[in-house]
Each structure stands twice: as structure tokens, then as C-alpha cells.
Coordinates of C-alpha atoms and ligand atoms in Angstrom, one line a residue:
X19 CA -6.3 -30.6 14.1
X20 CA -6.2 -29.8 10.4
X21 CA -3.5 -30.7 7.9
X22 CA -0.3 -28.7 7.7
X23 CA -0.2 -25.5 5.6
X24 CA 3.0 -23.7 4.5
X25 CA 1.5 -20.3 5.5
X26 CA -1.6 -19.2 7.3
X27 CA -2.7 -15.6 6.8
X28 CA -5.0 -14.0 9.3
X29 CA -7.3 -11.5 7.5
X30 CA -8.8 -11.5 4.0
X31 CA -8.4 -7.7 3.6
X32 CA -6.5 -6.5 0.5
X33 CA -3.1 -7.1 2.0
X34 CA -3.8 -10.6 3.2
X35 CA -5.4 -11.5 -0.1
X36 CA -2.6 -10.0 -2.2
X37 CA 0.0 -11.9 -0.1
X38 CA -2.0 -15.1 -0.5
X39 CA -1.8 -14.6 -4.3
X40 CA 2.0 -14.1 -4.2
X41 CA 2.4 -17.3 -2.1
X42 CA 0.0 -19.2 -4.2
X43 CA 2.0 -18.2 -7.3
X44 CA 5.1 -19.8 -5.7
X45 CA 3.1 -23.0 -5.3
X46 CA 2.7 -23.0 -1.5
X47 CA -0.2 -24.4 0.5
X48 CA -1.9 -21.3 1.9
X49 CA -4.8 -20.9 4.2
X50 CA -6.5 -17.5 4.8
X51 CA -8.6 -17.2 8.0
X52 CA -11.0 -14.3 7.9
X53 CA -13.1 -13.2 10.9
X54 CA -16.0 -11.8 9.0
X55 CA -18.4 -13.4 6.5
X56 CA -17.5 -13.3 2.8
X57 CA -17.3 -9.7 1.7
X58 CA -20.7 -8.1 2.1
X59 CA -19.8 -5.0 4.0
X60 CA -21.3 -2.1 2.1
X61 CA -18.7 0.4 3.3
X62 CA -16.1 -1.4 1.1
X63 CA -18.0 -0.3 -2.0
X64 CA -18.1 3.2 -3.5
X65 CA -18.2 5.9 -2.3
X66 CA -16.9 5.0 1.2
X67 CA -14.7 2.2 0.0
X68 CA -12.9 4.4 -2.6
X69 CA -9.1 4.2 -2.3
X70 CA -6.3 5.9 -4.3
X71 CA -3.5 3.7 -5.5
X72 CA 0.0 5.1 -6.1
X73 CA 2.6 4.0 -8.7
X74 CA 4.2 1.1 -6.6
X75 CA 0.7 -0.4 -6.0
X76 CA -0.3 0.0 -9.7
X77 CA 3.0 -1.6 -10.7
X78 CA 2.5 -4.5 -8.3
X79 CA -0.9 -5.3 -9.7
X80 CA 0.2 -4.7 -13.3
X81 CA 3.2 -7.0 -12.8
X82 CA 0.8 -9.8 -11.9
X83 CA -1.8 -9.1 -14.6
X84 CA -4.3 -7.8 -12.1
X85 CA -4.5 -4.2 -13.0
X86 CA -7.6 -4.3 -15.2
X87 CA -9.7 -6.2 -12.7
X88 CA -8.6 -4.2 -9.7
X89 CA -9.3 -0.6 -10.8
X90 CA -12.6 1.3 -11.0
X91 CA -13.6 3.9 -13.5
X92 CA -11.7 7.0 -12.7
X93 CA -14.8 9.0 -13.5
X94 CA -15.9 8.1 -10.0
X95 CA -13.2 10.4 -8.5
X96 CA -14.6 12.5 -5.7
X97 CA -15.6 16.0 -6.8
X98 CA -13.6 17.7 -4.0
X99 CA -10.3 16.4 -5.4
X100 CA -10.7 18.8 -8.3
X101 CA -10.4 22.3 -6.9
X102 CA -11.6 24.0 -10.1
X103 CA -12.2 23.3 -13.8
X104 CA -9.2 22.8 -15.9
X105 CA -7.0 22.0 -12.9
X106 CA -5.3 18.6 -13.2
X107 CA -4.9 17.2 -9.7
X108 CA -1.8 15.2 -8.8
X109 CA -3.1 14.7 -5.3
X110 CA -2.9 16.8 -2.2
X111 CA -0.8 17.4 0.9
X112 CA -2.9 18.5 3.9
X113 CA -5.7 19.3 1.5
X114 CA -3.4 21.7 -0.5
X115 CA -4.0 20.6 -4.1
X116 CA -1.0 19.8 -6.3
X117 CA -1.1 20.7 -9.9
X118 CA -0.2 17.8 -12.2
X119 CA 0.9 20.2 -14.9
X120 CA 3.9 21.0 -12.9
X121 CA 5.1 17.4 -13.2
X122 CA 8.4 17.4 -15.0
X123 CA 9.1 13.9 -16.6
X124 CA 12.8 14.9 -17.2
X125 CA 13.3 14.9 -13.5
X126 CA 12.4 11.2 -13.4
X127 CA 14.7 9.6 -16.1
X128 CA 14.1 6.0 -15.0
X129 CA 10.3 6.4 -14.9
X130 CA 9.0 6.1 -18.4
X131 CA 5.2 6.5 -18.5
X132 CA 3.3 3.3 -18.9
X133 CA 0.0 1.7 -17.9
X134 CA 1.0 1.6 -14.2
X135 CA 2.3 5.1 -13.9
X136 CA 0.7 7.9 -11.8
X137 CA -2.3 7.2 -9.6
X138 CA -5.7 5.5 -10.0
X139 CA -8.7 4.6 -8.0
X140 CA -10.1 1.4 -6.8
X141 CA -12.6 0.5 -4.1
X142 CA -12.1 -2.2 -1.5
X143 CA -15.0 -4.3 -2.8
X144 CA -13.6 -4.4 -6.3
X145 CA -10.0 -4.9 -5.2
X146 CA -10.9 -7.7 -2.8
X147 CA -13.0 -9.4 -5.4
X148 CA -10.2 -9.4 -7.9
X149 CA -7.7 -10.7 -5.4
X150 CA -10.0 -13.4 -4.0
X151 CA -10.7 -14.7 -7.5
X152 CA -7.0 -14.9 -8.2
X153 CA -6.1 -16.5 -4.9
X154 CA -8.8 -19.2 -5.3
X155 CA -7.5 -19.8 -8.9
X156 CA -4.1 -20.4 -7.5
X157 CA -5.3 -23.0 -5.0
X158 CA -5.4 -20.8 -1.9
X159 CA -8.0 -21.9 0.8
X160 CA -10.1 -19.1 2.3
X161 CA -12.2 -19.7 5.5
X162 CA -14.7 -17.0 6.4
X163 CA -16.2 -16.5 9.9
X164 CA -12.8 -17.9 11.3
X165 CA -11.4 -15.4 13.7
X166 CA -7.8 -16.1 14.8
X167 CA -8.0 -16.2 18.6
X168 CA -4.8 -18.0 19.7
X169 CA -1.4 -19.0 18.5
X170 CA 1.4 -21.2 19.8
X171 CA 4.8 -21.2 18.3
X172 CA 7.0 -24.3 18.3
X173 CA 10.3 -25.3 16.6
X174 CA 8.8 -26.2 13.3
X175 CA 6.0 -23.8 13.0
X176 CA 2.8 -22.2 14.5
X177 CA -0.4 -23.7 15.8
X178 CA -3.3 -21.3 15.1
X179 CA -6.6 -21.4 16.9
X180 CA -9.8 -20.1 15.2
X181 CA -13.0 -20.9 17.2
X182 CA -13.0 -24.6 18.0
X183 CA -10.5 -25.4 15.2
X184 CA -6.8 -25.6 15.3
X185 CA -4.6 -25.3 12.2
X186 CA -0.9 -26.0 11.8
X187 CA 1.5 -24.1 9.5
X188 CA 5.2 -23.3 9.1
X189 CA 4.5 -19.5 9.2
X190 CA 1.6 -17.2 10.3
X191 CA 1.3 -13.8 8.8
X192 CA -1.0 -11.2 10.6
X193 CA -2.8 -9.2 8.0
X194 CA -5.6 -8.6 10.4
X195 CA -5.8 -4.8 10.4
X196 CA -4.9 -2.0 12.8
X197 CA -6.3 -3.7 15.9
X198 CA -4.4 -6.9 15.0
X199 CA -4.9 -9.8 17.4
X200 CA -2.0 -11.6 15.8
X201 CA 0.4 -8.7 16.7
X202 CA -0.9 -8.7 20.3
X203 CA -0.7 -12.5 20.6
X204 CA 2.9 -12.4 19.3
X205 CA 3.8 -9.7 21.9
X206 CA 4.9 -7.2 19.3
X207 CA 4.7 -3.6 20.6
X208 CA 2.8 -0.9 18.6
X209 CA 4.5 2.4 19.2
X210 CA 3.8 6.0 18.1
X211 CA 1.6 9.0 18.7
X212 CA -2.0 9.5 19.8
X213 CA -4.6 11.3 17.6
X214 CA -5.3 15.0 17.2
X215 CA -8.5 14.5 15.3
X216 CA -11.4 12.2 14.4
X217 CA -12.5 12.1 10.8
X218 CA -15.9 11.0 9.6
X219 CA -17.3 9.9 6.2
X220 CA -21.1 10.4 6.3
X221 CA -23.2 9.1 3.4
X222 CA -26.3 11.1 4.0
X223 CA -29.2 13.2 2.6
X224 CA -29.2 16.8 3.7
X225 CA -32.4 18.7 4.0
X226 CA -30.7 22.0 3.2
X227 CA -27.4 21.2 1.3
X228 CA -27.0 24.8 0.3
X229 CA -26.0 25.6 3.9
X230 CA -22.6 23.8 3.3
X231 CA -20.2 25.6 1.0
X232 CA -18.7 23.6 -1.9
X233 CA -15.0 22.4 -1.7
X234 CA -13.0 22.0 1.4
X235 CA -14.0 24.4 4.2
X236 CA -11.7 25.0 7.1
X237 CA -13.4 26.1 10.3
X238 CA -12.3 26.8 13.9
X239 CA -13.2 23.2 14.8
X240 CA -11.7 21.4 11.9
X241 CA -13.0 21.1 8.3
X242 CA -15.7 19.6 6.1
X243 CA -16.4 18.9 2.5
X244 CA -19.3 17.9 0.4
X245 CA -17.7 15.3 -1.7
X246 CA -20.4 14.3 -4.2
X247 CA -22.4 11.1 -4.3
X248 CA -24.1 12.1 -1.0
X249 CA -20.8 11.9 0.8
X250 CA -20.0 14.5 3.5
X251 CA -16.5 14.4 5.1
X252 CA -16.0 16.0 8.5
X253 CA -12.9 16.3 10.6
X254 CA -13.0 17.5 14.1
X255 CA -9.8 18.2 16.1
X256 CA -11.0 16.6 19.3
X257 CA -7.8 14.7 20.2
X258 CA -9.5 11.5 19.0
X259 CA -12.0 11.7 21.9
X260 CA -14.9 10.0 20.0
X261 CA -15.3 6.4 21.2
X262 CA -15.0 4.5 17.8
X263 CA -16.6 1.4 19.2
X264 CA -19.9 3.4 19.3
X265 CA -22.0 3.5 16.2
X266 CA -22.5 6.9 14.6
X267 CA -26.2 7.8 14.9
X268 CA -28.0 10.4 12.9
X269 CA -28.3 12.7 16.0
X270 CA -24.6 12.4 16.6
X271 CA -23.7 13.0 12.9
X272 CA -26.0 16.1 12.8
X273 CA -24.6 17.6 16.0
X274 CA -21.0 17.0 14.7
X275 CA -21.7 18.5 11.3
X276 CA -23.3 21.6 12.9
X277 CA -20.5 21.9 15.4
X278 CA -17.7 21.7 12.7
X279 CA -19.5 23.7 9.9
X280 CA -20.9 26.4 12.2
X281 CA -24.2 26.1 10.4
X282 CA -27.6 24.6 11.5
X283 CA -27.6 22.2 8.5
X284 CA -30.1 19.3 8.9
X285 CA -29.4 15.6 8.0
X286 CA -32.6 14.0 6.7
X287 CA -31.2 10.5 6.5
X288 CA -27.9 8.8 7.4
X289 CA -27.2 5.8 5.2
X290 CA -23.7 4.8 6.2
X291 CA -21.0 6.3 8.4
X292 CA -17.4 5.5 9.2
X293 CA -14.8 7.2 11.4
X294 CA -11.0 7.2 11.6
X295 CA -8.3 9.1 13.5
X296 CA -4.7 10.2 12.9
X297 CA -3.4 7.8 15.5
X298 CA 0.1 6.9 14.1
X299 CA 1.7 3.6 15.3
X300 CA 4.3 1.3 14.0
X301 CA 5.1 -2.3 15.0
X302 CA 8.4 -2.5 16.9
X303 CA 9.3 -5.5 14.7
X304 CA 7.7 -7.2 11.7
X305 CA 8.8 -10.7 12.7
X306 CA 8.6 -12.6 15.9
X307 CA 9.8 -16.2 15.6
X308 CA 7.5 -17.6 12.9
X309 CA 4.9 -14.8 13.0
X310 CA 5.1 -12.0 10.6
X311 CA 3.1 -8.8 10.1
X312 CA 2.0 -6.9 7.0
X313 CA -0.4 -4.0 6.2
X314 CA -2.4 -2.2 8.9
X315 CA -1.4 -4.8 11.5
X316 CA 2.1 -3.4 11.2
X317 CA 1.4 0.3 10.7
X318 CA -1.5 2.7 11.1
X319 CA -1.9 6.4 10.5
X320 CA -4.4 8.9 9.2
X321 CA -5.9 8.1 5.8
X322 CA -5.0 11.7 4.8
X323 CA -3.1 11.5 1.5
X324 CA -4.1 7.8 1.0
X325 CA -1.1 5.8 1.9
X326 CA -2.2 2.9 4.1
X327 CA -3.3 0.5 1.4
X328 CA -0.4 1.4 -0.8
X329 CA 2.1 0.7 2.0
X330 CA 0.3 -2.7 2.8
X331 CA 0.3 -3.8 -0.8
X332 CA 4.0 -3.0 -0.9
X333 CA 4.6 -5.1 2.2
X334 CA 2.8 -8.0 0.5
X335 CA 4.8 -8.0 -2.7
X336 CA 8.0 -7.6 -0.8
X337 CA 7.3 -10.4 1.6
X338 CA 5.7 -13.0 -0.6
X339 CA 8.6 -14.2 -2.7
X340 CA 11.0 -13.9 0.3
X341 CA 8.9 -16.1 2.5
X342 CA 8.3 -18.5 -0.4
X343 CA 12.1 -18.7 -1.0
X344 CA 12.6 -19.7 2.7
X345 CA 9.9 -22.4 2.5
X346 CA 11.1 -23.7 -0.8
X347 CA 14.6 -23.9 0.7
X348 CA 16.7 -21.7 -1.5
X349 CA 16.7 -18.4 0.4
X350 CA 20.1 -17.0 1.5
X351 CA 20.3 -16.3 5.2
X352 CA 19.1 -12.8 5.7
X353 CA 16.7 -12.8 2.8
X354 CA 13.6 -12.8 5.1
X355 CA 15.2 -10.2 7.4
X356 CA 15.4 -7.9 4.5
X357 CA 11.6 -7.7 4.5
X358 CA 11.6 -5.7 7.8
X359 CA 14.8 -3.9 6.9
X360 CA 13.2 -2.6 3.6
X361 CA 9.5 -2.1 4.6
X362 CA 9.6 -0.7 8.1
X363 CA 11.5 2.5 7.0
X364 CA 8.8 3.0 4.3
X365 CA 6.0 2.8 6.9
X366 CA 8.0 5.0 9.2
X367 CA 8.2 7.7 6.5
X368 CA 4.4 7.4 5.8
X369 CA 3.7 7.9 9.5
X370 CA 5.9 11.0 9.5
X371 CA 4.1 12.2 6.3
X372 CA 0.7 11.7 8.0
X373 CA 1.8 13.5 11.2
X374 CA 3.1 16.5 9.1
X375 CA -0.3 16.8 7.4
X376 CA -2.1 16.8 10.7
X377 CA 0.1 19.6 12.0
X378 CA -0.5 21.7 8.8
X379 CA -4.3 21.2 9.0
X380 CA -4.7 22.0 12.6
X381 CA -7.2 24.8 13.0
X382 CA -4.7 27.0 15.0
X383 CA -2.5 30.0 14.1
X384 CA 0.5 27.6 13.9
X385 CA -1.4 25.3 11.5
X386 CA -2.5 28.3 9.3
X387 CA 1.1 29.6 9.2
X388 CA 2.4 26.2 8.2
X389 CA -0.3 25.9 5.6
X390 CA 0.6 29.2 4.0
X391 CA 4.2 28.1 3.8
X392 CA 3.5 24.7 2.3
X393 CA 1.1 26.3 -0.2
X394 CA 4.0 28.5 -1.5
X395 CA 6.2 25.4 -1.8
X396 CA 3.6 23.3 -3.6
X397 CA 3.0 26.0 -6.1
X398 CA 6.6 26.0 -7.2
X399 CA 7.9 23.5 -9.7
X400 CA 10.5 22.1 -7.4
X401 CA 7.9 21.8 -4.6
X402 CA 5.3 20.2 -6.8
X403 CA 7.8 17.6 -8.1
X404 CA 8.9 16.9 -4.5
X405 CA 5.3 16.3 -3.4
X406 CA 4.3 14.4 -6.5
X407 CA 7.4 12.2 -6.1
X408 CA 6.4 11.3 -2.5
X409 CA 2.6 11.0 -3.1
X410 CA 2.9 8.9 -6.3
X411 CA 5.6 6.8 -4.6
X412 CA 8.2 7.6 -7.3
X413 CA 10.9 8.2 -4.7
X414 CA 10.5 4.8 -3.1
X415 CA 13.9 3.1 -3.1
X416 CA 15.5 0.4 -0.8
X417 CA 19.1 0.9 0.3
X418 CA 20.8 -2.2 -1.2
X419 CA 24.3 -1.0 -0.9
X420 CA 24.8 0.4 -4.5
X421 CA 24.7 4.1 -5.0
X422 CA 23.2 3.9 -8.5
X423 CA 19.7 5.5 -8.2
X424 CA 18.0 2.6 -10.0
X425 CA 19.4 -0.1 -7.7
X426 CA 16.8 -0.7 -5.0
X427 CA 14.2 1.2 -7.0
X428 CA 11.4 -0.1 -9.3
X429 CA 12.5 -1.3 -12.7
X430 CA 11.5 1.0 -15.6
X431 CA 8.6 -0.3 -17.5
X432 CA 10.7 -0.7 -20.7
X433 CA 8.8 -0.9 -24.0
X434 CA 10.3 -4.2 -25.3
X435 CA 9.6 -5.7 -28.7
X436 CA 6.1 -7.1 -28.4
X437 CA 5.4 -6.3 -24.8
X438 CA 6.3 -4.1 -21.9
X439 CA 8.6 -5.2 -19.1
X440 CA 5.8 -5.4 -16.5
X441 CA 4.0 -8.0 -18.6
X442 CA 7.1 -10.2 -18.4
X443 CA 6.9 -10.5 -14.6
X444 CA 3.6 -12.3 -14.3
X445 CA 5.2 -15.6 -13.2
X446 CA 6.4 -14.1 -9.9
X447 CA 10.0 -15.1 -10.7
X448 CA 13.0 -12.8 -10.9
X449 CA 14.3 -11.7 -14.3
X450 CA 17.7 -11.1 -15.9
X451 CA 17.1 -8.6 -18.6
X452 CA 19.9 -8.6 -21.1
X453 CA 20.1 -5.9 -23.7
X454 CA 23.5 -7.1 -24.9
X455 CA 22.2 -10.5 -26.1
X456 CA 25.4 -11.9 -24.7
X457 CA 25.3 -15.8 -24.8
X458 CA 27.7 -15.9 -21.9
X459 CA 25.2 -14.1 -19.6
X460 CA 22.5 -16.5 -20.6
X461 CA 24.7 -19.6 -19.8
X462 CA 25.9 -17.8 -16.6
X463 CA 22.4 -17.5 -15.0
X464 CA 21.2 -21.0 -16.1
X465 CA 21.9 -22.5 -12.6
X466 CA 19.2 -20.2 -11.2
X467 CA 16.5 -21.4 -13.6
X468 CA 13.2 -22.0 -11.8
X469 CA 13.8 -18.9 -9.6
X470 CA 14.8 -16.6 -12.4
X471 CA 13.8 -16.0 -16.1
X472 CA 16.3 -14.8 -18.6
X473 CA 15.3 -12.4 -21.4
X474 CA 17.5 -11.1 -24.1
X475 CA 15.7 -8.3 -25.7
X476 CA 15.7 -4.8 -27.1
X477 CA 13.9 -1.8 -25.8
X478 CA 12.7 1.3 -27.5
X479 CA 14.9 3.2 -25.0
X480 CA 17.3 1.1 -22.9
X481 CA 18.1 4.2 -20.8
X482 CA 21.8 3.5 -21.3
X483 CA 21.6 0.2 -19.6
X484 CA 23.2 -3.1 -20.7
X485 CA 21.6 -5.6 -18.3
X486 CA 19.5 -5.6 -15.2
X487 CA 18.7 -8.2 -12.5
X488 CA 15.1 -7.7 -11.4
X489 CA 13.7 -9.2 -8.2
X490 CA 10.2 -10.8 -8.3
X491 CA 8.8 -7.7 -6.7
X492 CA 10.1 -5.6 -9.6
X493 CA 13.0 -4.0 -7.7
X494 CA 16.3 -3.7 -9.5
X495 CA 18.9 -5.7 -7.6
X496 CA 21.9 -5.1 -10.0
X497 CA 22.6 -3.5 -13.3
X498 CA 25.3 -2.9 -15.8
X499 CA 25.7 0.4 -17.7
X500 CA 29.1 -0.4 -19.3
X501 CA 30.8 -3.8 -19.6
X502 CA 28.9 -6.5 -17.7
X503 CA 30.8 -7.4 -14.5
X504 CA 30.0 -11.1 -14.0
X505 CA 31.5 -11.1 -10.5
X506 CA 29.1 -8.4 -9.4
X507 CA 26.2 -10.1 -11.2
X508 CA 27.0 -13.4 -9.4
X509 CA 27.1 -11.7 -6.0
X510 CA 23.7 -10.2 -6.6
X511 CA 22.3 -13.5 -7.9
X512 CA 23.4 -15.4 -4.9
X513 CA 22.3 -12.6 -2.5
X514 CA 18.7 -12.5 -3.9
X515 CA 18.2 -15.9 -5.5
X516 CA 20.3 -18.2 -3.2
X517 CA 23.3 -20.3 -4.0
X518 CA 23.4 -21.8 -7.6
Ligands
FAD9 C1 -11.5 6.8 5.0 C2 -10.3 6.1 4.6 C3 -9.7 6.3 3.4 C4 -8.6 5.7 3.0 N1 -8.0 6.0 1.8 C5 -6.9 5.3 1.4 C6 -6.3 5.6 0.1 O1 -6.9 6.4 -0.7 N2 -5.2 5.0 -0.2 C7 -4.6 4.1 0.6 O2 -3.5 3.6 0.3 N3 -5.1 3.8 1.8 C8 -6.3 4.4 2.2 N4 -6.8 4.0 3.4 C9 -6.2 3.0 4.3 C10 -6.6 1.6 3.8 O3 -8.0 1.4 3.7 C11 -6.0 0.5 4.7 O4 -4.7 0.8 5.0 C12 -6.1 -0.9 4.1 O5 -7.5 -1.2 3.9 C13 -5.5 -1.9 5.1 O6 -5.6 -3.2 4.5 P1 -5.3 -4.5 5.4 O7 -5.6 -5.6 4.6 O8 -4.0 -4.3 6.0 O9 -6.3 -4.4 6.6 P2 -7.9 -4.4 6.6 O10 -8.4 -3.9 5.4 O11 -8.3 -3.8 7.9 O12 -8.2 -6.0 6.6 C14 -8.0 -6.8 7.8 C15 -8.9 -8.0 7.7 O13 -8.6 -8.8 8.8 C16 -9.8 -9.3 9.4 N5 -9.6 -9.7 10.8 C17 -9.4 -8.8 11.8 N6 -9.1 -9.5 12.9 C18 -9.1 -10.8 12.6 C19 -8.7 -12.0 13.3 N7 -8.4 -12.0 14.6 N8 -8.7 -13.2 12.6 C20 -9.0 -13.2 11.2 N9 -9.3 -12.1 10.5 C21 -9.3 -10.9 11.2 C22 -10.8 -8.2 9.2 O14 -12.2 -8.6 9.2 C23 -10.4 -7.7 7.8 O15 -11.1 -8.4 6.7 C24 -8.0 4.7 3.8 C25 -8.6 4.4 5.1 C26 -9.7 5.1 5.4 C27 -10.3 4.7 6.8

């Protein structure tokens, strides 16, 4: 039996690692148990490991000073994302490209552009490296080749078995991916829909690449794309029949590519291959006793439109400070419950988004009819802004019981004197941002010192706001536009930062 940890995290994927950094920042004793050896898996590097990050993910990394280390050169963007020269891509819906030039900043008054605005690319190897380094620097312990195989909950915590070793902790968080063992051991149901397709990424050399047309090609069986850097992407609408525990051989890949492309293209060499489906499932609950779930262990769906990692990083930054507050003894009752209440609806919407895309891409008369209709919408300014808002994550807002559009949403990255707001959130504490420089407000929030920083400042543009209470995850919990209402401010302080 090993010494007691505050939190054990199963899985050193990006979500487990980011959560570990959040808990480490709060001074907790954290152990990450990872099934595989330290990151050597080549599919996590480019090009197969490339992942798109949306604004909430960029903001999360930026607010912890991790943005520079986590991103890769955007020049590595896959060629297929750019439909033609001069087109600025804002992303895609069901492979229908969205023109970034349609983006209308005036529609997003609380979203001033800053270093974490829009989208950017990372790859899993780079992201995991940056997060591992930060976690270790914060004193997190990481054990590789340590697969979580069993757990027992008792009054004070969880006993976790990995191989012949047993570890004790107050809480266990399953960040162990879509096939999560932790989720199954905790008896949490995974509910949703079965797949309509299997998608493949093939890193290969073609003997006769000219047989495949450039760009995305829809065919009666699905679609394919030559994506640059030797990457060929193929999607077959086979109801997910491919057995994904099988390895993808050159013979299989060639037959697949010929079947879907309708050509007799030849694969000379297959270097790497990976498959996925559009199976869409959501954990029935995110917490069972002292076991919590985050990332793919709580939600899976097709990678179409790149949302899984983004949703998981959002889980981690939402959960970290709440769990730390519970362990550090100052959380209000209900604070930890707000994790599931806020994050499960986000995942549910992402699943719906993924299902809608699968329906639009289906190689059927219905799919083609839907595709034509969506194309018209996307090519209008209203439509483009709707899709950009969803894809970039600009519309994400938690329902906190205040109808102001900024309450529950991400705090604007104000340009303050000498720094931007995001740079003032590195400590992982909350922030009371006071544009009125009111000494009363400063004195008023003093009892929450240690959980909350106070900053009296000026901004280039205060957006008409007098004061804001910002949670450690960057979400606005309360604000004042006119006179500061100290009663409302106190209620928000107690709700999110516990009794004074
Ligand atoms: C082709 C493709 C493209 C994608 N593109 C994007 C994109 O552009 N944007 C985006 O947001 N998302 C994208 N995604 C989704 C994204 O990659 C995943 O959602 C994300 O990696 C999930 O992170 P995670 O940490 O939750 O899980 P994982 O990355 O699966 O990590 C889980 C970790 O747990 C470990 N583990 C498993 N079982 C155990 C156990 N019992 N004990 C201990 N450790 C265990 C595993 O070894 C692994 O290291 C894409 C996915 C695919 C397949």
C-alpha cells in the first residue's frame, strides 16, 4: 500500500495531464497512473497527431502560461483545409468550408481579439510534453506502465489497484479515454448512438498518386482526401463494421482505398494507420461517489470538426479548481456538482453536432440534399457567424442564473495597463477585477484572500463594465455595469469561493 494522495488520475493523455497541472497548482498531492510507457507512440506526432484547438482551449492554456509551449507551427495545417488560394478557412461543418472573411467581430462584443482568440493547431506529442513538464514542475507524480485495473470506494476515499500495487486517494478521476476502465469499474453507463462510418488516416506512399483527385472527394461509398505530408484520409459508411482491435494492414488499406475512391490506386508502403468511428456516447453521470470522469472517458463522438480534445480540456479546467476547493475545505455544498451540471450539457451538444455532420455527409440522396441546404446557410453571413461561433467555441456559456450574456461566459481578454487579463490568471485563483478603483470593494473581498486575487485596473476598453468576478477557469461569475451591488457580489463570492 502506498501513501495517501489527494487525487489519483487514471490516464496521462492531454486531459489527465491538464487536470494534474490544475490540481498541482492548487498544491494538492496528485498521482497520475498511465497504462502505456512514457510517450513514444508515433501516431501522437504530426501528421496523425495533429489536433485543432478552439478558443476555450486556447484560453485555458493561455491563462496558465502554457500557450507557447503547447502549439505547433500553423504552417503545418493540412492542405485539404484550404479549399482554394486566397480562401481564409474558419473551419468546416461536414466538410463544408467556412469562410473566415464572413466573421463579423461586431456580433461578438465581449470577445476582443487577443493571443487566445480563434483556432490553432497542436499535436498530441507536443501538447502532452508541455503538460507533462508543467505537471512535474508542480510536484505531480506520474507512473507509466501502471494500468488501473481495480478500484474500491470507502467512506474516506478510493483504493486503486494498478498491477500488483495499491494506491490510496481521496478522489479518483478517470481520464483513461473512450474505453475507460474507470467508468466501467464505477458502474457508470455510457449511452448514445452506434456508428454509421469508419474513418481512417493512412500515412502512406502511393505508386500512382495522380489517380486520387485533390481536395475532398465524395463517392458513393464515403469520401477520401489526399491531405499532404503523405496522409490519405478515407471514410467508409459501413455502420462501423471494421473491427478496430484488428491492425490495418497494407492489403486492407489498399482494398479500402480502392473501394471508396472507385480507382485502382496502389499503396506502395503503409507507414502508420489509425481508425475511428462516429459512435457517439455520453456518460450517464460524471461522478459516482468519489470517482469522477473527464475527457473521452465521459464522452466520445466522431473527430469530425475537432471537438473531443477541446471538450476534454474544458472539463479539466472546470473540474480542477472545484475539486481542489473540496479537498482544501472551502467549497460550498454544490460546487463539485456544478462540474457535471456545466460540462455534461456541453458534451451533449458536441455529440449532437457530430451526429448532424454524419447525417449531412452520408452518401445518400438525403445526405446530398442536407449538404446543399447547409452549404447555402454557411455561405450567408448569418450562417457563417453561427457556425464560426459554434466551431470556435465562442457561444459556450454556462447557465449561472443571471441573464447577462457575459455571466457564465469566458471573461474578455481585456488589454489592461501592462498586461492582458489572461496573463493575470496564471495563479489558478479567482480574480475580482475592479475598474472603479473603489477601496470599499478591495476591503470587501479581503476575507477571500488566498482563493481570490483583487486587481484594480484600467483597460483600453472596459466594455462598459465596472467590476467582474472571474472564476479560476476564466468564467465570469458576477459583474457590475452600473453601481456596484455589494449584496449581489457577496452572494457570488460565497457561491463560488465559499464562506468568508
Ligand atoms: C483522427 C482524430 C482527429 C481528432 N482531431 C481532433 C481535433 O482536431 N480537435 C479536438 O478537439 N479533438 C480531436 N480529436 C479527439 C481527441 O484526440 C480526443 O478527444 C483526446 O485525445 C482525448 O483525450 P483524453 O486525454 O480524454 O483521452 P486519451 O487521449 O485517449 O488518453 C487516455 C490515456 O489513458 C491511458 N489509459 C487507458 N486506460 C488506462 C487505464 N486503465 N489505466 C491507466 N491509463 C489508462 C491511455 O494510454 C491514454 O494515455 C481527434 C481524434 C481523432 C481520432
